[in-house]
mmCIF file of C-alpha atoms in Angstrom:
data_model
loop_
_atom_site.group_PDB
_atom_site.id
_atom_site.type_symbol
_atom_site.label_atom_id
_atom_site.label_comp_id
_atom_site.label_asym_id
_atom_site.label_seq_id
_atom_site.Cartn_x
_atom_site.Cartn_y
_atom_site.Cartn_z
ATOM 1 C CA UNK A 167 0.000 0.000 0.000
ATOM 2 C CA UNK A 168 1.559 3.495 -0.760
ATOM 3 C CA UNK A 169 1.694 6.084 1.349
ATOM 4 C CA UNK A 170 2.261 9.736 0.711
ATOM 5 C CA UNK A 171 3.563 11.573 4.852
ATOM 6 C CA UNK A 172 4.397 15.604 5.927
ATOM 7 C CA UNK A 173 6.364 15.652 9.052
ATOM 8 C CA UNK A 174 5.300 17.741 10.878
ATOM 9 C CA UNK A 175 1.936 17.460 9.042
ATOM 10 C CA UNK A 176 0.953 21.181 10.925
ATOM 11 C CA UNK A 177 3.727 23.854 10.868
ATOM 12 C CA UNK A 178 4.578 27.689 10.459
ATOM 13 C CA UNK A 179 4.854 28.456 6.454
ATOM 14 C CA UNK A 180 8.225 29.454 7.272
ATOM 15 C CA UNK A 181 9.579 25.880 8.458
ATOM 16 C CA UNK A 182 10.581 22.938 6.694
ATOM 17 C CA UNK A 183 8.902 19.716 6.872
ATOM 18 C CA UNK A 184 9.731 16.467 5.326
ATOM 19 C CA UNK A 185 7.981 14.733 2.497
ATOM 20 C CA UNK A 186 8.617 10.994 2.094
ATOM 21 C CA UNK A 187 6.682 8.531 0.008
ATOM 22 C CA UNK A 188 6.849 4.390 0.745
ATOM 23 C CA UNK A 189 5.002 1.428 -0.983
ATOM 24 C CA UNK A 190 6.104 1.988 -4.138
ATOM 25 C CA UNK A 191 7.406 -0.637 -6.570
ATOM 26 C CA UNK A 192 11.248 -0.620 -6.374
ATOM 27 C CA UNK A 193 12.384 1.824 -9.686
ATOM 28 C CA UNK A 194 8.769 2.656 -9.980
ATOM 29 C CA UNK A 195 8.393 6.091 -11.951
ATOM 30 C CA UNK A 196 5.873 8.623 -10.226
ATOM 31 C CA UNK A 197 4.676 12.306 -10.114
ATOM 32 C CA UNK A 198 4.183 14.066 -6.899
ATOM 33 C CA UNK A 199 1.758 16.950 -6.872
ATOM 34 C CA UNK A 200 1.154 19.363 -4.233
ATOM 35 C CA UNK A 201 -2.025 21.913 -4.745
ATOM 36 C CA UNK A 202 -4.042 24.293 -2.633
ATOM 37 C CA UNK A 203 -6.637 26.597 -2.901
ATOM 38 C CA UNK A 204 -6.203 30.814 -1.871
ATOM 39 C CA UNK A 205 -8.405 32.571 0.152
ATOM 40 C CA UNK A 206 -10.060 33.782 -3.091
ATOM 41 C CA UNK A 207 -10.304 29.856 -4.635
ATOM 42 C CA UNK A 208 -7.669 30.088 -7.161
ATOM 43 C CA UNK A 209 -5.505 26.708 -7.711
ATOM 44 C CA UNK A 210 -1.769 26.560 -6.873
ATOM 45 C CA UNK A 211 0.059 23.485 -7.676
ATOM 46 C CA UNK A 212 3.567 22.400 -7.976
ATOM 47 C CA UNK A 213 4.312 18.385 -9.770
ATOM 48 C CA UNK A 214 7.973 17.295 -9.309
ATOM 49 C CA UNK A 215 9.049 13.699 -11.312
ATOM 50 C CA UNK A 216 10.923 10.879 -9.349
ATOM 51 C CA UNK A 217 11.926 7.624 -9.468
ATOM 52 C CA UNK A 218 11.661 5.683 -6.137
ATOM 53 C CA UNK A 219 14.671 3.261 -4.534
ATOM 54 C CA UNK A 220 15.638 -0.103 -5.269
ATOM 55 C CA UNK A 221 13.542 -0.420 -1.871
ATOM 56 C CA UNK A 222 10.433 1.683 -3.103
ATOM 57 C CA UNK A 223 10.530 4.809 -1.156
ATOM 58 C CA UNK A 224 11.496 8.385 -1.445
ATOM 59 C CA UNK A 225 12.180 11.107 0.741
ATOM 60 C CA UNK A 226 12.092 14.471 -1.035
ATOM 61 C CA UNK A 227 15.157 15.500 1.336
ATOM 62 C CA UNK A 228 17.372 13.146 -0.571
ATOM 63 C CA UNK A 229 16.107 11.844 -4.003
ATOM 64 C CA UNK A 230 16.223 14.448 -6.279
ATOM 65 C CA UNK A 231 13.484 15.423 -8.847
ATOM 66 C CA UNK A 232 14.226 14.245 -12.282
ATOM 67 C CA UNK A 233 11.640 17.186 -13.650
ATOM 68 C CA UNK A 234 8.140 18.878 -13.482
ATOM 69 C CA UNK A 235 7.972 22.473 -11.138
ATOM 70 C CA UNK A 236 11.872 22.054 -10.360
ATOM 71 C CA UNK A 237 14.413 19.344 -10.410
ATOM 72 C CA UNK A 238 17.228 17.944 -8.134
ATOM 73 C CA UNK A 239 17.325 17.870 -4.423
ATOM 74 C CA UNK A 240 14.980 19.905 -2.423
ATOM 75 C CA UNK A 241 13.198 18.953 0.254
ATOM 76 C CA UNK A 242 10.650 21.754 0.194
ATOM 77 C CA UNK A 243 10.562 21.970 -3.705
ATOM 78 C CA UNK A 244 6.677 21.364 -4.114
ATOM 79 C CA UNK A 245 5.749 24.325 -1.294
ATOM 80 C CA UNK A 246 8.203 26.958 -3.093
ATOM 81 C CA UNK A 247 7.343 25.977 -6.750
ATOM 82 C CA UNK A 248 3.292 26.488 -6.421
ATOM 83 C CA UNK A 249 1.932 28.494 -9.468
ATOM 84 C CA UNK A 250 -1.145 29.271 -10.403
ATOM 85 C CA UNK A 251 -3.243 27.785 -12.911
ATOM 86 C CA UNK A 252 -4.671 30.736 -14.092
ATOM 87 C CA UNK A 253 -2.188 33.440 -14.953
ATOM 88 C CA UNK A 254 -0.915 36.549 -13.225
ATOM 89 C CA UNK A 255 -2.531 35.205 -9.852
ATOM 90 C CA UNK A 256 -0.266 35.686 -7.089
ATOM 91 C CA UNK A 257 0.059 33.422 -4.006
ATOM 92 C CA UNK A 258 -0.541 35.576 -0.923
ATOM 93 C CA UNK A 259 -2.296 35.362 2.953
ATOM 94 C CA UNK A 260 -3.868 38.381 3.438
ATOM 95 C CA UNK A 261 -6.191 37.123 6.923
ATOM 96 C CA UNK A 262 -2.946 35.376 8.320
ATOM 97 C CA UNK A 263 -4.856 34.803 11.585
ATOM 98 C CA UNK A 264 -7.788 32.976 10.083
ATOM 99 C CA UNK A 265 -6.217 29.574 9.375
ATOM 100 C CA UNK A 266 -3.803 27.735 7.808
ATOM 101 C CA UNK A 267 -3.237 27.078 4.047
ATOM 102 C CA UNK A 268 -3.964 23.329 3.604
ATOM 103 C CA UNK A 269 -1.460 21.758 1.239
ATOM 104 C CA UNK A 270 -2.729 18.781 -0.590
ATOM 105 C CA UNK A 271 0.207 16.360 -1.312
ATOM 106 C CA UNK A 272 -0.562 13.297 -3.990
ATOM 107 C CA UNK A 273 0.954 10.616 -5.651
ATOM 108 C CA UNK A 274 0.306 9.161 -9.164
ATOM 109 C CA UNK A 275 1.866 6.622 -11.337
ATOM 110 C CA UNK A 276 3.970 7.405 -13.815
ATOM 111 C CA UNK A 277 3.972 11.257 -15.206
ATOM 112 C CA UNK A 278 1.810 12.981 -15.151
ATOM 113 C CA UNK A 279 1.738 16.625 -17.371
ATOM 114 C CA UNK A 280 -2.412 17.081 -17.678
ATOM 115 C CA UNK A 281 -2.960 20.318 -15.290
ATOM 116 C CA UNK A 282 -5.677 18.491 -13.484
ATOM 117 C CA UNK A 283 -5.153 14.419 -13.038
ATOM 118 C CA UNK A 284 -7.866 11.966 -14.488
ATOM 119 C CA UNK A 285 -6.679 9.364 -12.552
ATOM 120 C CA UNK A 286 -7.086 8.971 -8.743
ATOM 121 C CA UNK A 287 -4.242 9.194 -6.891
ATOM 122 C CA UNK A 288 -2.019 5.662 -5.669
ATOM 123 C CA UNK A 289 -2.182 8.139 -2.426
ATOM 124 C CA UNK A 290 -2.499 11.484 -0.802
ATOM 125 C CA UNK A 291 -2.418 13.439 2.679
ATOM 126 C CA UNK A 292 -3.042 17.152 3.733
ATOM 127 C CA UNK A 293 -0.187 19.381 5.602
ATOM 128 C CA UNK A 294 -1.579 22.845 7.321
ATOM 129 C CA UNK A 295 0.811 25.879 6.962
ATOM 130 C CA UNK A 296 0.196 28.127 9.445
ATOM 131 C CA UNK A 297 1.361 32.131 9.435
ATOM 132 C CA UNK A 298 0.464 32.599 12.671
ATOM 133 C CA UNK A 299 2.000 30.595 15.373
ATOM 134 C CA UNK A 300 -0.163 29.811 18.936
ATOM 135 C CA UNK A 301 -0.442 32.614 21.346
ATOM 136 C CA UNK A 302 0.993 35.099 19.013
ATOM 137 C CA UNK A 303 -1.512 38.759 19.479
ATOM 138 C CA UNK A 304 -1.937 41.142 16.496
ATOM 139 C CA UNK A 305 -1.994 44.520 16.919
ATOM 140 C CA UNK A 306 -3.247 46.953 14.599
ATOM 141 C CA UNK A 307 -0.529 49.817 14.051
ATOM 142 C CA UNK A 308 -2.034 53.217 12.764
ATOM 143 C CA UNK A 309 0.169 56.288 13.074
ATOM 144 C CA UNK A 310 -0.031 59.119 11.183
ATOM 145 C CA UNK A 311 0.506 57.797 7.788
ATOM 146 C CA UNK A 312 2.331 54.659 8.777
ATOM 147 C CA UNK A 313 -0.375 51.124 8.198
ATOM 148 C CA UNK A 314 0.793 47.746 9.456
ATOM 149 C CA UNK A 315 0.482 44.739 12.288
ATOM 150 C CA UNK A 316 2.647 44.213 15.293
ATOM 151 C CA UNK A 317 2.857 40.471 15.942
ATOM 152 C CA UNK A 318 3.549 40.751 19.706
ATOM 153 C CA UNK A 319 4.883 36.743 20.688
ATOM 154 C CA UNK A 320 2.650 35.012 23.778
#
C-alpha cells in the first residue's frame, strides 16, 4: 500500500517539513503533486518527477526530482514551486490569523503533465501551513501615515 507523509503534518509556512513517500514498486516512476486553494479559490500546484529506490521509497530530502515544477534535491521543492493555474494570480495570505493554508500532497503513477489528473491518486495526505503561530496577538498599528500589524509573541 503506498503512502504519501508531511512531518510535521501542521507547521509555520516558514519551516521545513519532510515529504517521504513508501510502498512503491522498487524503480517505480511517479509524479508528486502538491495543490491548494487561496483565500479567493484560485488553484496553486507544484508536480515534481521521481523515481523511487531499489527499496520503493522516497524522501524528497534526498532523491532528487528528475523534472516537473523544479528538479534535483529539495526537500521543500513542491511548497516553493506552487503556481497558479490561471495566470498573473499571485500566491498571498492576506487574513494570516484565520487559518492555515492546507497543502494537498498526492501521488500518481507514472507522469503525469495534464494540469488536473484523471486518474485517482495511488495516495495522498493534507499538511496545514500556518502564518500565525499559537499565542501570538496582532496589533493593529495606525500612526499618522504609517499602516501595518505588530505580531507581539505570547
Amino acid at each position: 500500500m503506498v503512502e504519501v507523509t508531511v512531518t510535521p503534518r501542521s507547521s509555520l509556512s516558514d519551516r521545513g517539513v519532510r515529504v517521504g513517500v513508501r510502498g512503491l514498486s522498487p524503480s517505480q516512476l511517479v509524479t508528486l503533486r502538491a495543490w491548494l486553494r487561496d483565500e479567493q479559490g484560485e488553484c496553486f500546484q507544484a508536480r515534481a518527477f521521481f523515481r523511487a529506490t531499489p527499496k520503493g521509497d522516497l524522501d524528497l530530502g534526498c532523491h532528487p526530482a528528475l523534472g516537473g515544477s523544479y528538479s534535483g534535491v529539495c526537500p521543500m521543492g513542491l511548497f516553493w514551486f506552487l503556481q497558479p493555474l490561471k495566470p498573473f494570480r499571485r500566491l498571498l495570505r492576506r487574513d494570516v490569523a484565520g487559518g492555515p493554508f492546507l497543502v494537498h500532497l498526492e501521488v500518481f503513477e507514472g507522469l503525469l503533465m495534464a494540469p488536473e489528473p484523471r486518474e485517482p491518486p495511488l495516495a495522498s495526505c493534507q499538511a496545514e501551513r500556518w502564518y500565525l503561530g499559537p499565542g501570538v496577538t496582532r496589533v493593529p498599528v495606525r500612526e499618522g501615515r504609517v499602516r501595518g500589524s505588530l505580531f507581539l509573541p505570547p
